[in-house]
mmCIF file of N, CA, C and O in Angstrom:
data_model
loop_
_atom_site.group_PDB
_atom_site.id
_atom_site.type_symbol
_atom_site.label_atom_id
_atom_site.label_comp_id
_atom_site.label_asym_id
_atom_site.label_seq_id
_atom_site.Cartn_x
_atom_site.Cartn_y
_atom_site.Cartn_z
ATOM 1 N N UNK A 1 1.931 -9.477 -13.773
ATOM 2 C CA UNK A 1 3.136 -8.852 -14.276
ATOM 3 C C UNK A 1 4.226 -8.888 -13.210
ATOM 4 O O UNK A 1 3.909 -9.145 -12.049
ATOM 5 N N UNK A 2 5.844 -8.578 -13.637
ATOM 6 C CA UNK A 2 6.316 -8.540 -12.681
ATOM 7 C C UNK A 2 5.914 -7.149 -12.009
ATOM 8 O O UNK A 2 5.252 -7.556 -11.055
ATOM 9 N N UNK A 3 5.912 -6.538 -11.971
ATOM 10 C CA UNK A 3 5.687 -5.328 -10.894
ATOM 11 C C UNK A 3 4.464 -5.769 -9.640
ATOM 12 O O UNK A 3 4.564 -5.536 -8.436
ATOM 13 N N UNK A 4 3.378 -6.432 -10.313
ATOM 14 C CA UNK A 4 2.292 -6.863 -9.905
ATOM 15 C C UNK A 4 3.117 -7.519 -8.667
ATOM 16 O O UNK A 4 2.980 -7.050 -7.537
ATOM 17 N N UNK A 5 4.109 -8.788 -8.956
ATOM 18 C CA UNK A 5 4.640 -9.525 -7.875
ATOM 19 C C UNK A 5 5.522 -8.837 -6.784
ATOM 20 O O UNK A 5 5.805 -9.072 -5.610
ATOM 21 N N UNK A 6 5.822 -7.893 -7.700
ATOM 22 C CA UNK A 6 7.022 -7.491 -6.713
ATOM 23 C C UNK A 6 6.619 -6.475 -5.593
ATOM 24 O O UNK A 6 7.279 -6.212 -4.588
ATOM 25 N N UNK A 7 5.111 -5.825 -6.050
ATOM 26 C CA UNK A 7 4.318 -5.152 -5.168
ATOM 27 C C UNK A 7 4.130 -5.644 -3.921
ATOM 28 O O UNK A 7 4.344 -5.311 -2.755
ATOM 29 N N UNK A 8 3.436 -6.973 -4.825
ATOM 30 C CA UNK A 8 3.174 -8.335 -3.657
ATOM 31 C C UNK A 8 3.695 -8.572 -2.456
ATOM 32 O O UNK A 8 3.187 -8.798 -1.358
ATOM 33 N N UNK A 9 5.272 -8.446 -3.007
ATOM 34 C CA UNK A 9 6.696 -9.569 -2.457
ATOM 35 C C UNK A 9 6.637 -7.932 -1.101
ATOM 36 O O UNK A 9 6.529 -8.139 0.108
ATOM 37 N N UNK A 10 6.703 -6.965 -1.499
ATOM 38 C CA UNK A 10 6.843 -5.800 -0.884
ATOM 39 C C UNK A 10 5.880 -5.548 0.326
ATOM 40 O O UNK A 10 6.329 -5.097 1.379
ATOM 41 N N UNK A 11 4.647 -5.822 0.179
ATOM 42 C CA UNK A 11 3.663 -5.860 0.803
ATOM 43 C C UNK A 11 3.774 -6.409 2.597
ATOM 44 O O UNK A 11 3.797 -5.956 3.742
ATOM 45 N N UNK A 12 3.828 -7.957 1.669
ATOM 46 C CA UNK A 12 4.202 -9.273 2.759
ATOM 47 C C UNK A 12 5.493 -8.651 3.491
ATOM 48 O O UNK A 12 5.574 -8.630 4.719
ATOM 49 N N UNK A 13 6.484 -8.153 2.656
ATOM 50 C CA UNK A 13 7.590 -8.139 3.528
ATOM 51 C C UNK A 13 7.735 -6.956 4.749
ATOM 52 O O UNK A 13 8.337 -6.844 5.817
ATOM 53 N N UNK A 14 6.898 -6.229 4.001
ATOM 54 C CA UNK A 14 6.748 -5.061 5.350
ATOM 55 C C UNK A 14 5.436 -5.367 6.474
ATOM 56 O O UNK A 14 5.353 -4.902 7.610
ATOM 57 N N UNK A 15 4.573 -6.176 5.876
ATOM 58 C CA UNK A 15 3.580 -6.851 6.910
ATOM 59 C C UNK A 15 4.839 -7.614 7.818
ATOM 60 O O UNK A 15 5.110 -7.044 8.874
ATOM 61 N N UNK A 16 5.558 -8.750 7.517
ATOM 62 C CA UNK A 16 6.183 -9.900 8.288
ATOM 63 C C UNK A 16 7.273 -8.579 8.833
ATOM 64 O O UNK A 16 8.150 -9.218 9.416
ATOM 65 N N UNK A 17 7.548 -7.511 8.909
ATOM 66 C CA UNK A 17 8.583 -6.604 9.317
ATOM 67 C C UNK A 17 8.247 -6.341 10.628
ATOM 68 O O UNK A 17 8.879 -6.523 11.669
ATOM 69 N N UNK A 18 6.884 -5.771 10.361
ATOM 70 C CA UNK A 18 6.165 -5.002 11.257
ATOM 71 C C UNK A 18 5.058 -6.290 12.198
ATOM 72 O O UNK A 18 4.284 -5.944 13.091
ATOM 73 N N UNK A 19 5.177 -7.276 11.885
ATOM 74 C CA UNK A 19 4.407 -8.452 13.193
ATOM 75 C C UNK A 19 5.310 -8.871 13.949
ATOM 76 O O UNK A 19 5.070 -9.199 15.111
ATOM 77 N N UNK A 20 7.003 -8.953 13.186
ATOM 78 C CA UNK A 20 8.060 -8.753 14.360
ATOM 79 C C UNK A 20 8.364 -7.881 15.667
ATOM 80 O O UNK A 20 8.997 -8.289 16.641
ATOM 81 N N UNK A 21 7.794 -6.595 15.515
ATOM 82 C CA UNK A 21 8.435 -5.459 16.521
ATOM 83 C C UNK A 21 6.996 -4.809 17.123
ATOM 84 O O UNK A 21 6.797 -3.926 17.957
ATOM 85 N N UNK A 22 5.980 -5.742 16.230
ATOM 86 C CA UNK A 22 4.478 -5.446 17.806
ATOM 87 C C UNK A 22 4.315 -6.321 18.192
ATOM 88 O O UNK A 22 4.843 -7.387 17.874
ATOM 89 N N UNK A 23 3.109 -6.009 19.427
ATOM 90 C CA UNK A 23 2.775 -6.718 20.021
ATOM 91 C C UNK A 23 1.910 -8.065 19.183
ATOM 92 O O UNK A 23 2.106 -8.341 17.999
ATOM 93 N N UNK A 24 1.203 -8.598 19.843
ATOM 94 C CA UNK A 24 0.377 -10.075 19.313
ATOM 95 C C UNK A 24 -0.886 -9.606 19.137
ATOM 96 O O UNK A 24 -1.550 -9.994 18.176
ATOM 97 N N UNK A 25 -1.411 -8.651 20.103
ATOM 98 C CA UNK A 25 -2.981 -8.141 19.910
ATOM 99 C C UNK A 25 -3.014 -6.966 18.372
ATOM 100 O O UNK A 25 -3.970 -6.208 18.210
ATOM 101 N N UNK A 26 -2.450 -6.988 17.900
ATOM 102 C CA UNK A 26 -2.283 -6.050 17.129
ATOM 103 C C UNK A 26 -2.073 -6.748 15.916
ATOM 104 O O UNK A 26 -2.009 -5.991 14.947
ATOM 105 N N UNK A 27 -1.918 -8.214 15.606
ATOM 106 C CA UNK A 27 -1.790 -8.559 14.634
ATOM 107 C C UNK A 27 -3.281 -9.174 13.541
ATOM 108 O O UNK A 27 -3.310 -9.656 12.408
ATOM 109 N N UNK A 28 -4.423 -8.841 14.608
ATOM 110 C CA UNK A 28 -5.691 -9.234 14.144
ATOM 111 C C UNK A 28 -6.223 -8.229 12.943
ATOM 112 O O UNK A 28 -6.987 -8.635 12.066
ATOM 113 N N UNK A 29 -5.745 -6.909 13.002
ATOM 114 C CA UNK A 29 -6.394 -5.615 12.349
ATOM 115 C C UNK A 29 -5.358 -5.338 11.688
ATOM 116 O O UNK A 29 -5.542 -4.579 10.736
ATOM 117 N N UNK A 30 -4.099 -5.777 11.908
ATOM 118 C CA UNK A 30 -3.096 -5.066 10.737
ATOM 119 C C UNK A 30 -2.991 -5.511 9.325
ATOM 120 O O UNK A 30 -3.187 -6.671 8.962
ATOM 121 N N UNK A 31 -2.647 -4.452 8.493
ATOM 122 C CA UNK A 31 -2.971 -4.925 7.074
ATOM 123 C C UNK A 31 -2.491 -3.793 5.832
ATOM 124 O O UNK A 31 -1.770 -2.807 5.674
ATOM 125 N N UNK A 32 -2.821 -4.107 5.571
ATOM 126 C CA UNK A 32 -1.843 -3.059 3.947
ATOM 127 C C UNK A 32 -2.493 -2.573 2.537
ATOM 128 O O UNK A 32 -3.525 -2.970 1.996
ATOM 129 N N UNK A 33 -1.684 -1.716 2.170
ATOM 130 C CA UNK A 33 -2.350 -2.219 0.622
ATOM 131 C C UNK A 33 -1.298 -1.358 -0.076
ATOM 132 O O UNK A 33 -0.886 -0.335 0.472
ATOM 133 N N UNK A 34 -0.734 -1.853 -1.598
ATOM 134 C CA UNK A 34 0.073 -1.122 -2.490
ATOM 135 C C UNK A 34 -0.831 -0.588 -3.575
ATOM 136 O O UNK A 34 -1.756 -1.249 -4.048
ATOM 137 N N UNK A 35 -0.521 0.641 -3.947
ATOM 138 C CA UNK A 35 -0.602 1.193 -6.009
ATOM 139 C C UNK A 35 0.283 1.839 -6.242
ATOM 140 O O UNK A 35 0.757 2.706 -5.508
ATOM 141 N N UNK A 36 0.613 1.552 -7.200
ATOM 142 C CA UNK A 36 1.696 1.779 -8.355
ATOM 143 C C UNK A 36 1.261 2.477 -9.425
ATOM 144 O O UNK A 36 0.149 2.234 -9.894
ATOM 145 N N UNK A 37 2.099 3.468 -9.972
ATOM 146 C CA UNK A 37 1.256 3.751 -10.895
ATOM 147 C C UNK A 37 2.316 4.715 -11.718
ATOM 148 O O UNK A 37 3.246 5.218 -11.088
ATOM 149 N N UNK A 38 2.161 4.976 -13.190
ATOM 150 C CA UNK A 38 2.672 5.403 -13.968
ATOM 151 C C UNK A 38 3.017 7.009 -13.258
ATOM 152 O O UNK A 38 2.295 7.313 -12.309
ATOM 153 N N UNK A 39 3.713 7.670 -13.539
ATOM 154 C CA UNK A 39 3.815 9.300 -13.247
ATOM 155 C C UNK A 39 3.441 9.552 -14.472
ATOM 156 O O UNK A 39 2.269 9.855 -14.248
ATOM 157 N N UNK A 40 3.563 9.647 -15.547
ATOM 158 C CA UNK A 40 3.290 10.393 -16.836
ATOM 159 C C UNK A 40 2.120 10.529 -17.297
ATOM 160 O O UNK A 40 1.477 11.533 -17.604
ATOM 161 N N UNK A 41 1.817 9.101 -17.331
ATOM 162 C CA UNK A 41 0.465 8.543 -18.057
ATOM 163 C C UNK A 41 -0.835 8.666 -16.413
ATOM 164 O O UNK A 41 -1.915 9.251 -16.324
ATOM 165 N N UNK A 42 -0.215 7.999 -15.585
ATOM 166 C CA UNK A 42 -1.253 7.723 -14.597
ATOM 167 C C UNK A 42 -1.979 6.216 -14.745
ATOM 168 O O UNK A 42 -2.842 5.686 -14.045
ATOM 169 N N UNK A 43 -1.309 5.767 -15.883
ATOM 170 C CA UNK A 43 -1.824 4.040 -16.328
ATOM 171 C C UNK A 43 -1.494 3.151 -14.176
ATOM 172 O O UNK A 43 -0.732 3.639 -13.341
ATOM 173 N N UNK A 44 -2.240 2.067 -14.011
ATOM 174 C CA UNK A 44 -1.809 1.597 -13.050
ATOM 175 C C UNK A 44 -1.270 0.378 -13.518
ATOM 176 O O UNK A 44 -1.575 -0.454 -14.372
ATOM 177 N N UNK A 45 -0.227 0.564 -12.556
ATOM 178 C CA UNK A 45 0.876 -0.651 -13.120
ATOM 179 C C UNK A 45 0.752 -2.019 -12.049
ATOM 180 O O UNK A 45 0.890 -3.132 -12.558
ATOM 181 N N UNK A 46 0.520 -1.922 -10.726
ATOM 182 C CA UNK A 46 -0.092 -2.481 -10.138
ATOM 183 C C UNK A 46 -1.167 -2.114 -8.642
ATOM 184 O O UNK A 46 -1.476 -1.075 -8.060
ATOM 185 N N UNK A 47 -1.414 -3.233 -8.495
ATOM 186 C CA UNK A 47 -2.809 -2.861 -7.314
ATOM 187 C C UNK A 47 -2.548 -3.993 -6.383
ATOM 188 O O UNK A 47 -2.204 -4.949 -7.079
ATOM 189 N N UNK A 48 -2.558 -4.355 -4.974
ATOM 190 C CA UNK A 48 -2.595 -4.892 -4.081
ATOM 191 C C UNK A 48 -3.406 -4.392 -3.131
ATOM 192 O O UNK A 48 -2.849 -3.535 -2.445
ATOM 193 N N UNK A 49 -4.731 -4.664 -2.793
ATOM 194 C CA UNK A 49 -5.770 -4.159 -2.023
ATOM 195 C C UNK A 49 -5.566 -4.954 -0.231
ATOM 196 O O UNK A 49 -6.448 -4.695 0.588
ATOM 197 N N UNK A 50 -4.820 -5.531 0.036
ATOM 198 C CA UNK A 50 -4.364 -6.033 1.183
ATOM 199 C C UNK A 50 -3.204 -7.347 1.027
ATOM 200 O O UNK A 50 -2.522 -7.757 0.088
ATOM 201 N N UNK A 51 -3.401 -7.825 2.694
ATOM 202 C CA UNK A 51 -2.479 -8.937 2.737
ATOM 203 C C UNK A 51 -2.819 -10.007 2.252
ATOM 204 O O UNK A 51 -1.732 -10.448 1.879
ATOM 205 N N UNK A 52 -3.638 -10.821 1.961
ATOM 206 C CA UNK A 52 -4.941 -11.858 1.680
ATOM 207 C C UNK A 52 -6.176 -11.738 1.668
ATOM 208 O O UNK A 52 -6.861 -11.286 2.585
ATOM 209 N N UNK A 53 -6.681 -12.280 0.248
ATOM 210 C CA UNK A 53 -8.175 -12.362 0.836
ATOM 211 C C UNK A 53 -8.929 -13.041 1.791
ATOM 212 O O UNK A 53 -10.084 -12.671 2.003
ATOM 213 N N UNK A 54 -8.374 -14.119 2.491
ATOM 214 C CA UNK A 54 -8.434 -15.199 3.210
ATOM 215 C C UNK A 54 -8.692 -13.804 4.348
ATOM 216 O O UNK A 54 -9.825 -13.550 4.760
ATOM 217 N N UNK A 55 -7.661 -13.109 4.697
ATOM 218 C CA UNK A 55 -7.744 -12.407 6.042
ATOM 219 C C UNK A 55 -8.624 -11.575 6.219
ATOM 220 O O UNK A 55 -8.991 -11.277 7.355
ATOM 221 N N UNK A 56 -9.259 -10.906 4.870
ATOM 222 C CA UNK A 56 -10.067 -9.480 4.364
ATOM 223 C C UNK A 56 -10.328 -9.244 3.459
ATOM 224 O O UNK A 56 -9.444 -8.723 2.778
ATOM 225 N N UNK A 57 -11.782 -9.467 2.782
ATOM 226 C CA UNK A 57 -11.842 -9.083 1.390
ATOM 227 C C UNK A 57 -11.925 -7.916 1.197
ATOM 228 O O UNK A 57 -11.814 -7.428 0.073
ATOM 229 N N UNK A 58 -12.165 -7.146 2.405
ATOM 230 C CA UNK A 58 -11.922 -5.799 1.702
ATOM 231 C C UNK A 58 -10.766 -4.972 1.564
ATOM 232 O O UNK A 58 -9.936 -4.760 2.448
ATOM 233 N N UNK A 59 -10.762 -4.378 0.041
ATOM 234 C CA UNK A 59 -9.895 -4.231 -0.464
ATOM 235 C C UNK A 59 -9.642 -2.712 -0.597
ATOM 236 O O UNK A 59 -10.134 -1.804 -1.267
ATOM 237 N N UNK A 60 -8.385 -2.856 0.593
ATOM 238 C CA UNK A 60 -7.972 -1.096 0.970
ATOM 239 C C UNK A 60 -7.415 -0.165 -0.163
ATOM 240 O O UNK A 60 -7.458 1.052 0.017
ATOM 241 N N UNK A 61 -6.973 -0.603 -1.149
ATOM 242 C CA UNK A 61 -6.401 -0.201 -2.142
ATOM 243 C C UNK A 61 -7.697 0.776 -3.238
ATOM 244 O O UNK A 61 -7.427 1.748 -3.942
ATOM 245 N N UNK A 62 -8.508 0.393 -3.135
ATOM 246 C CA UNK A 62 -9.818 1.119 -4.067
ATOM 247 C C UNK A 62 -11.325 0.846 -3.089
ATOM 248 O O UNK A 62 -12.350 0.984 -3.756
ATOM 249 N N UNK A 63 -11.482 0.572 -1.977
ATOM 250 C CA UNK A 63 -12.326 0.495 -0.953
ATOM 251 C C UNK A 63 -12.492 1.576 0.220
ATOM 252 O O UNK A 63 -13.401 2.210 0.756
ATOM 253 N N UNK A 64 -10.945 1.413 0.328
ATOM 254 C CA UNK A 64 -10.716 2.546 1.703
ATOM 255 C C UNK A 64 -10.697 4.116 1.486
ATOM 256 O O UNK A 64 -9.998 4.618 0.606
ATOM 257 N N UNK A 65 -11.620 4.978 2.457
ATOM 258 C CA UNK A 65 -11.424 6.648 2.175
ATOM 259 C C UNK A 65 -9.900 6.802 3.344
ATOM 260 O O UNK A 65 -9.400 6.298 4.350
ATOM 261 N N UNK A 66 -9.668 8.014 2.188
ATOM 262 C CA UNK A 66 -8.470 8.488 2.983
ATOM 263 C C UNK A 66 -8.683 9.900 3.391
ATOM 264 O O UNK A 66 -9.597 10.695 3.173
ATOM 265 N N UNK A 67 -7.992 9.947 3.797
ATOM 266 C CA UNK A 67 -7.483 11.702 4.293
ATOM 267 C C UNK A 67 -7.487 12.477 3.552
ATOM 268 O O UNK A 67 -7.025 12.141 2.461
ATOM 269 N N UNK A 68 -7.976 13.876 3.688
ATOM 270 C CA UNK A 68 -7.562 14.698 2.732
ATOM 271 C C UNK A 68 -6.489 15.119 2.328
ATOM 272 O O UNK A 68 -6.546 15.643 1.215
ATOM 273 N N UNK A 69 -5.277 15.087 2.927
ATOM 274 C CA UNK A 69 -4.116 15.362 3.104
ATOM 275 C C UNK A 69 -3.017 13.954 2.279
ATOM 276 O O UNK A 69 -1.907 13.907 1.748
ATOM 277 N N UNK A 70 -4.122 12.989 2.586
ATOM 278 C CA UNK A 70 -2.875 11.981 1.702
ATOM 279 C C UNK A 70 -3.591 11.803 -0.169
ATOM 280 O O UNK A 70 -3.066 11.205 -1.108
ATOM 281 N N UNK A 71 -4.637 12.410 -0.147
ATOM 282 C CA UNK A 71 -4.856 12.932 -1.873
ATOM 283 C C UNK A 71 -3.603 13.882 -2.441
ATOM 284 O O UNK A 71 -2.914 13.785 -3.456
ATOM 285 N N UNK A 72 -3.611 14.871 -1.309
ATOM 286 C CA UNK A 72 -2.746 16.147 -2.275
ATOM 287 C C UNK A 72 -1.030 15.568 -1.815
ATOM 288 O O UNK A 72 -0.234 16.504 -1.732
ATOM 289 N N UNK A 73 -0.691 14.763 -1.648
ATOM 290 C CA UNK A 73 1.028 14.095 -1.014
ATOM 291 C C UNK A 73 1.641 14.372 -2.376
ATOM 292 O O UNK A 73 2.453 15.267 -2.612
ATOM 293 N N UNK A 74 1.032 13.273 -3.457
ATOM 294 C CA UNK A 74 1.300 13.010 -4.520
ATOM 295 C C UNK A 74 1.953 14.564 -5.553
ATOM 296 O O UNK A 74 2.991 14.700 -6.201
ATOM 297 N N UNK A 75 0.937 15.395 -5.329
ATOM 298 C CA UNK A 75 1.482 16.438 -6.140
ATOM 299 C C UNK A 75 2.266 17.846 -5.379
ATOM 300 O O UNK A 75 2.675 18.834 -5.989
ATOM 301 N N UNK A 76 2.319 17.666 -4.223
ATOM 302 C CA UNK A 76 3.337 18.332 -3.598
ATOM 303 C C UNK A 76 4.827 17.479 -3.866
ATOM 304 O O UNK A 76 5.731 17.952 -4.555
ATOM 305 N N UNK A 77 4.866 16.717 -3.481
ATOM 306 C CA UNK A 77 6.181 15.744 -3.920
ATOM 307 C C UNK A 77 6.450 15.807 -5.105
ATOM 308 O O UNK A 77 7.563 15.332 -5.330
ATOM 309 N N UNK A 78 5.657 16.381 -6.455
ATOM 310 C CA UNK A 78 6.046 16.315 -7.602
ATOM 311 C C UNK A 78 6.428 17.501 -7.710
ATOM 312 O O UNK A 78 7.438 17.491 -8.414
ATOM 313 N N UNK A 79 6.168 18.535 -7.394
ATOM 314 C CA UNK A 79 6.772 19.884 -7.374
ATOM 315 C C UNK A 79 8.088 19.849 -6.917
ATOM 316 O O UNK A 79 9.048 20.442 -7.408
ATOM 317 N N UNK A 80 8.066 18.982 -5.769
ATOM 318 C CA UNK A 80 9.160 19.196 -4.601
ATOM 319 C C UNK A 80 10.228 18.320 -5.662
ATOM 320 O O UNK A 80 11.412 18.446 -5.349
ATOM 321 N N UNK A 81 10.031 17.692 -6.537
ATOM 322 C CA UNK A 81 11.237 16.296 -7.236
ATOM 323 C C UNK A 81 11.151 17.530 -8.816
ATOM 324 O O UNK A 81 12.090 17.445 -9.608
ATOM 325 N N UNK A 82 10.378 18.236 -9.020
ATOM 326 C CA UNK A 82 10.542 19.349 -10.464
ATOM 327 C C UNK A 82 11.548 20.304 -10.183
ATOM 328 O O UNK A 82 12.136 20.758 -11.165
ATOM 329 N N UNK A 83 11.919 20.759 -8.924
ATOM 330 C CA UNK A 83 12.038 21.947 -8.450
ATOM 331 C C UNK A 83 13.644 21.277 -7.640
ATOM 332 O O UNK A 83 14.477 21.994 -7.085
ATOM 333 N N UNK A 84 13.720 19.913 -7.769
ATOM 334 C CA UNK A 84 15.195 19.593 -7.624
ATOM 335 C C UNK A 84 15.373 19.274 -5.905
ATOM 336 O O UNK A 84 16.474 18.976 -5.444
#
C-alpha cells in the first residue's frame, strides 16, 4: 500500500540521517523499525520490522520487547491530544 511505502521511504530516510552524524563503528547495530496504525479501529496500516532483511531478519517491529513505559506513551498522548 502506499502508506506501507511511505513507512518504508521514512525508515531509510532517518536510518541514512542518522549514519551521517555518527560515527562508523556504530553503523553495524543500528537499525529501526515503523507501525502505523489506525487510532479508532487499531487496524494496522503498516509494519516495517527493520532496515533490510539482508542486514537482520529479525524483525523489531513484532520481535522486539520494549519498555514498560513505551506501552503506556500511546495512551497518555491520547488524553494529552483529547484534552487539547
Amino acid at each position: 500500500s502506499k502508506i506501507q511505502k511511505f513507512s518504508k521511504a521514512a525508515l531509510l530516510k532517518g536510518y541514512k540521517n542518522i549514519l551521517k552524524r555518527e560515527k562508523e563503528e556504530q553503523n553495524n547495530t543500528l537499525n529501526g523499525a515503523v507501525v502505523i496504525l489506525k487510532n479508532n479501529s487499531g487496524e494496522i496500516l503498516a509494519l516495517n520490522g527493520g532496515i533490510s532483511y539482508e542486514k537482520s531478519s529479525f524483525n523489531r517491529a513484532t520481535q522486539a520487547k520494549r519498555q514498560p513505559g513505551s506501552a503506556f506513551k500511546p495512551f497518555i498522548h491520547q488524553v494529552a491530544l483529547n484534552l487539547g
